[in-house]
Amino acid sequence: MKRFLCVLISLFLFGCASTQEAEPATAEEAYMRGYKAFQKTDYEEAAKAFDIVEQDFPFSEWADKAQIMMAYSQYKQNAYNDALLTLDRFIQLHPGNKNTPYALYLKGLCYFEQMSDPTREQEMSANAETSFEELVARYPSSIYYNDAKSKLVLIQNHLAGKEMEIGRYYQKHEDYTAAMNRFQAVLINYPDSNQVPEAYYRLTSCYKALGMTTQAKAIAEQLSKKFKDSVWIQRAQKITE
């Protein structure tokens, strides 16, 4: 009986071992395992395989490629924090690598994708802005340059919009000084954003409410000169007549 049980256990162990995939013998094998998993959209398995390349074959020609692909696999899983850690490590270890522009771009995307989170919105927007600005400044010839520039415009509009939202709140509660600080911040920090015309109008309104008619008219004139087709011009003119 004992001999029979031993035979069964041996057969079971042998069967389990035969179904397990052998550990990759080379960095290329490990990388290709990850690449195949990625093509099948098994991003979790892909990230694990790419991590093996980095851990077991750190000095191979495949290691830096695997690190980038691991970050991309994590990004595809929406595991943004993991991807950011991987990308920061890559950028620190390979500042002159040909894939560094892409690492910065992907880092910006990780933050950009989280901008809709209302509890962390400004933080994510600011971090995305920093990453894309670094890419644009350091790699003007990169294929990711134009898209990074486009996203910077969206981010600037977003951040300016948050300033305007806070400014409107203060204005509504007649805290005009605090409101004006926010509207002026839009003009100074986000001069190319789509929020600028309204910021001029809101400043005009605040000056008018404080009885500072001359300043209100001066701001309204700036609005008229810089944004001739803006819907805010007529509103500003009405309150300064």
CSV table of C-alpha atoms in Angstrom, one decimal:
chain,number,residue,atom,x,y,z
A,1,MET,CA,0.0,0.0,0.0
A,2,LYS,CA,2.8,2.4,1.0
A,3,ARG,CA,4.6,1.6,-2.3
A,4,PHE,CA,1.4,2.3,-4.2
A,5,LEU,CA,1.0,5.7,-2.5
A,6,CYS,CA,4.6,6.6,-3.2
A,7,VAL,CA,4.1,5.8,-6.9
A,8,LEU,CA,1.0,8.0,-7.0
A,9,ILE,CA,2.8,10.9,-5.3
A,10,SER,CA,5.7,10.6,-7.7
A,11,LEU,CA,3.4,10.6,-10.7
A,12,PHE,CA,1.5,13.6,-9.3
A,13,LEU,CA,4.7,15.6,-8.7
A,14,PHE,CA,6.1,14.6,-12.1
A,15,GLY,CA,2.8,15.7,-13.8
A,16,CYS,CA,2.9,19.1,-12.1
A,17,ALA,CA,6.5,19.7,-13.0
A,18,SER,CA,5.9,18.8,-16.6
A,19,THR,CA,3.1,21.4,-16.9
A,20,GLN,CA,5.2,24.2,-15.5
A,21,GLU,CA,7.0,26.4,-18.0
A,22,ALA,CA,10.8,26.2,-17.7
A,23,GLU,CA,12.6,29.2,-16.4
A,24,PRO,CA,14.1,31.2,-19.2
A,25,ALA,CA,17.8,30.5,-19.7
A,26,THR,CA,18.7,33.8,-21.3
A,27,ALA,CA,17.6,37.5,-21.1
A,28,GLU,CA,16.2,37.3,-24.6
A,29,GLU,CA,14.0,34.3,-23.7
A,30,ALA,CA,12.7,36.1,-20.6
A,31,TYR,CA,12.0,39.2,-22.7
A,32,MET,CA,10.2,37.4,-25.4
A,33,ARG,CA,8.1,35.6,-22.8
A,34,GLY,CA,7.0,39.0,-21.6
A,35,TYR,CA,6.5,40.3,-25.1
A,36,LYS,CA,4.2,37.4,-26.0
A,37,ALA,CA,2.2,37.9,-22.9
A,38,PHE,CA,1.9,41.6,-23.7
A,39,GLN,CA,0.6,40.8,-27.2
A,40,LYS,CA,-2.0,38.6,-25.6
A,41,THR,CA,-3.0,41.6,-23.4
A,42,ASP,CA,-2.0,39.7,-20.4
A,43,TYR,CA,-0.3,42.7,-18.9
A,44,GLU,CA,0.1,41.4,-15.4
A,45,GLU,CA,2.0,38.3,-16.7
A,46,ALA,CA,4.0,40.5,-19.1
A,47,ALA,CA,5.1,42.9,-16.2
A,48,LYS,CA,6.2,39.9,-14.2
A,49,ALA,CA,8.2,38.5,-17.1
A,50,PHE,CA,9.9,41.8,-17.9
A,51,ASP,CA,10.7,42.2,-14.2
A,52,ILE,CA,12.6,38.8,-14.4
A,53,VAL,CA,14.8,40.2,-17.2
A,54,GLU,CA,15.7,43.2,-15.0
A,55,GLN,CA,16.3,41.2,-11.9
A,56,ASP,CA,18.1,38.1,-13.3
A,57,PHE,CA,19.8,39.7,-16.3
A,58,PRO,CA,20.5,43.3,-15.1
A,59,PHE,CA,23.6,43.8,-17.4
A,60,SER,CA,22.1,42.4,-20.6
A,61,GLU,CA,21.2,44.4,-23.6
A,62,TRP,CA,17.5,43.5,-22.9
A,63,ALA,CA,17.4,44.9,-19.4
A,64,ASP,CA,16.6,48.5,-20.2
A,65,LYS,CA,14.1,47.5,-22.9
A,66,ALA,CA,12.4,45.2,-20.4
A,67,GLN,CA,12.2,48.0,-17.8
A,68,ILE,CA,10.4,50.3,-20.2
A,69,MET,CA,8.0,47.5,-21.3
A,70,MET,CA,7.3,46.6,-17.6
A,71,ALA,CA,6.3,50.2,-17.0
A,72,TYR,CA,4.1,50.2,-20.1
A,73,SER,CA,2.5,46.9,-19.0
A,74,GLN,CA,1.8,48.4,-15.6
A,75,TYR,CA,0.4,51.5,-17.3
A,76,LYS,CA,-2.0,49.3,-19.4
A,77,GLN,CA,-3.2,47.8,-16.1
A,78,ASN,CA,-3.9,51.3,-14.7
A,79,ALA,CA,-1.3,50.5,-12.1
A,80,TYR,CA,0.0,54.0,-12.3
A,81,ASN,CA,1.9,54.1,-9.1
A,82,ASP,CA,3.9,51.0,-10.0
A,83,ALA,CA,4.5,52.4,-13.5
A,84,LEU,CA,5.8,55.7,-12.0
A,85,LEU,CA,8.2,53.9,-9.7
A,86,THR,CA,9.5,51.8,-12.7
A,87,LEU,CA,9.8,54.9,-14.9
A,88,ASP,CA,11.6,57.0,-12.2
A,89,ARG,CA,14.1,54.2,-11.7
A,90,PHE,CA,14.7,53.9,-15.5
A,91,ILE,CA,15.2,57.7,-15.9
A,92,GLN,CA,17.7,57.8,-13.0
A,93,LEU,CA,19.6,54.8,-14.3
A,94,HIS,CA,19.5,55.7,-18.0
A,95,PRO,CA,19.5,59.5,-18.4
A,96,GLY,CA,21.0,59.3,-21.9
A,97,ASN,CA,19.1,56.2,-23.1
A,98,LYS,CA,17.3,56.5,-26.4
A,99,ASN,CA,14.1,55.5,-24.6
A,100,THR,CA,14.3,58.2,-22.0
A,101,PRO,CA,12.0,60.6,-23.9
A,102,TYR,CA,9.4,57.9,-24.0
A,103,ALA,CA,9.9,57.3,-20.3
A,104,LEU,CA,9.2,60.9,-19.6
A,105,TYR,CA,6.2,60.9,-21.9
A,106,LEU,CA,4.7,57.8,-20.3
A,107,LYS,CA,5.4,59.3,-16.9
A,108,GLY,CA,3.3,62.3,-17.9
A,109,LEU,CA,0.5,60.1,-19.2
A,110,CYS,CA,0.4,58.3,-15.8
A,111,TYR,CA,-0.3,61.6,-14.1
A,112,PHE,CA,-2.5,62.9,-17.0
A,113,GLU,CA,-4.8,59.8,-16.8
A,114,GLN,CA,-5.5,60.6,-13.1
A,115,MET,CA,-6.4,64.3,-13.5
A,116,SER,CA,-10.1,63.5,-13.2
A,117,ASP,CA,-9.7,62.3,-9.6
A,118,PRO,CA,-11.4,65.2,-7.7
A,119,THR,CA,-9.4,64.6,-4.5
A,120,ARG,CA,-6.0,64.7,-6.2
A,121,GLU,CA,-6.8,66.7,-9.3
A,122,GLN,CA,-4.4,69.6,-8.9
A,123,GLU,CA,-1.5,67.4,-7.8
A,124,MET,CA,-1.9,65.1,-10.7
A,125,SER,CA,-2.2,68.0,-13.2
A,126,ALA,CA,0.9,69.7,-11.8
A,127,ASN,CA,2.9,66.5,-11.9
A,128,ALA,CA,1.8,65.8,-15.5
A,129,GLU,CA,2.7,69.4,-16.5
A,130,THR,CA,6.2,68.9,-15.0
A,131,SER,CA,6.9,65.7,-16.8
A,132,PHE,CA,5.7,67.0,-20.2
A,133,GLU,CA,7.6,70.3,-19.8
A,134,GLU,CA,10.8,68.3,-19.1
A,135,LEU,CA,10.2,66.2,-22.2
A,136,VAL,CA,9.6,69.3,-24.3
A,137,ALA,CA,12.6,71.2,-23.0
A,138,ARG,CA,15.1,68.3,-23.2
A,139,TYR,CA,13.9,66.5,-26.3
A,140,PRO,CA,12.5,69.0,-28.9
A,141,SER,CA,13.2,66.5,-31.7
A,142,SER,CA,11.3,63.7,-30.0
A,143,ILE,CA,8.4,62.0,-31.8
A,144,TYR,CA,6.4,62.6,-28.5
A,145,TYR,CA,7.1,66.4,-28.6
A,146,ASN,CA,3.9,67.5,-30.4
A,147,ASP,CA,1.6,65.4,-28.3
A,148,ALA,CA,3.3,66.5,-25.1
A,149,LYS,CA,2.8,70.1,-26.2
A,150,SER,CA,-0.9,69.5,-26.9
A,151,LYS,CA,-1.4,67.9,-23.5
A,152,LEU,CA,0.4,70.9,-21.9
A,153,VAL,CA,-2.3,73.1,-23.4
A,154,LEU,CA,-5.0,70.9,-21.9
A,155,ILE,CA,-3.3,70.9,-18.5
A,156,GLN,CA,-2.8,74.7,-18.5
A,157,ASN,CA,-6.6,75.1,-19.2
A,158,HIS,CA,-7.3,72.6,-16.5
A,159,LEU,CA,-5.1,74.3,-13.8
A,160,ALA,CA,-6.4,77.8,-14.9
A,161,GLY,CA,-9.9,76.5,-14.6
A,162,LYS,CA,-9.3,75.4,-11.0
A,163,GLU,CA,-8.0,78.9,-10.2
A,164,MET,CA,-11.1,80.4,-11.8
A,165,GLU,CA,-13.4,78.1,-9.8
A,166,ILE,CA,-11.8,79.2,-6.5
A,167,GLY,CA,-11.8,82.9,-7.6
A,168,ARG,CA,-15.5,82.8,-8.5
A,169,TYR,CA,-16.2,81.3,-5.0
A,170,TYR,CA,-14.4,84.2,-3.3
A,171,GLN,CA,-16.1,86.7,-5.6
A,172,LYS,CA,-19.5,85.3,-4.8
A,173,HIS,CA,-18.8,85.7,-1.1
A,174,GLU,CA,-17.6,89.3,-1.7
A,175,ASP,CA,-14.0,88.5,-0.7
A,176,TYR,CA,-12.8,90.5,-3.7
A,177,THR,CA,-9.1,90.7,-2.7
A,178,ALA,CA,-8.8,86.9,-2.5
A,179,ALA,CA,-10.8,86.6,-5.8
A,180,MET,CA,-8.6,89.0,-7.6
A,181,ASN,CA,-5.5,87.2,-6.5
A,182,ARG,CA,-6.8,84.0,-8.2
A,183,PHE,CA,-7.8,85.8,-11.4
A,184,GLN,CA,-4.4,87.6,-11.6
A,185,ALA,CA,-2.7,84.2,-11.0
A,186,VAL,CA,-4.4,83.0,-14.2
A,187,LEU,CA,-3.1,85.9,-16.2
A,188,ILE,CA,0.4,85.4,-14.9
A,189,ASN,CA,0.8,81.7,-14.7
A,190,TYR,CA,-1.5,80.5,-17.5
A,191,PRO,CA,-1.5,83.4,-20.1
A,192,ASP,CA,-2.2,81.0,-23.0
A,193,SER,CA,-5.1,79.2,-21.4
A,194,ASN,CA,-8.7,79.5,-22.5
A,195,GLN,CA,-9.6,81.0,-19.1
A,196,VAL,CA,-7.8,84.3,-19.6
A,197,PRO,CA,-10.7,86.3,-21.2
A,198,GLU,CA,-13.0,85.5,-18.3
A,199,ALA,CA,-10.2,86.3,-15.8
A,200,TYR,CA,-10.0,89.8,-17.3
A,201,TYR,CA,-13.8,90.2,-17.0
A,202,ARG,CA,-13.8,88.9,-13.4
A,203,LEU,CA,-11.0,91.4,-12.5
A,204,THR,CA,-13.0,94.2,-14.1
A,205,SER,CA,-16.1,93.2,-12.0
A,206,CYS,CA,-14.1,93.0,-8.8
A,207,TYR,CA,-12.5,96.4,-9.3
A,208,LYS,CA,-16.0,97.8,-10.0
A,209,ALA,CA,-17.4,96.3,-6.8
A,210,LEU,CA,-14.6,97.9,-4.8
A,211,GLY,CA,-15.4,101.3,-6.4
A,212,MET,CA,-12.1,101.4,-8.4
A,213,THR,CA,-13.7,102.5,-11.6
A,214,THR,CA,-10.5,103.6,-13.3
A,215,GLN,CA,-8.8,100.3,-12.8
A,216,ALA,CA,-12.0,98.5,-13.9
A,217,LYS,CA,-12.0,100.4,-17.2
A,218,ALA,CA,-8.3,99.8,-17.8
A,219,ILE,CA,-8.8,96.0,-17.4
A,220,ALA,CA,-11.8,96.0,-19.7
A,221,GLU,CA,-9.8,97.8,-22.3
A,222,GLN,CA,-7.1,95.2,-22.1
A,223,LEU,CA,-9.7,92.5,-22.6
A,224,SER,CA,-11.1,94.3,-25.7
A,225,LYS,CA,-7.6,94.7,-27.3
A,226,LYS,CA,-6.4,91.2,-26.7
A,227,PHE,CA,-9.6,89.2,-27.3
A,228,LYS,CA,-11.6,91.1,-29.9
A,229,ASP,CA,-14.1,88.3,-30.5
A,230,SER,CA,-14.6,87.2,-26.9
A,231,VAL,CA,-18.1,87.0,-25.4
A,232,TRP,CA,-16.7,88.6,-22.2
A,233,ILE,CA,-16.0,92.0,-23.8
A,234,GLN,CA,-19.7,93.0,-23.9
A,235,ARG,CA,-20.2,92.0,-20.3
A,236,ALA,CA,-17.1,93.9,-19.2
A,237,GLN,CA,-18.2,97.0,-21.1
A,238,LYS,CA,-21.7,96.9,-19.5
A,239,ILE,CA,-20.3,97.1,-16.0
A,240,THR,CA,-17.9,99.9,-16.8
A,241,GLU,CA,-20.3,102.2,-18.6
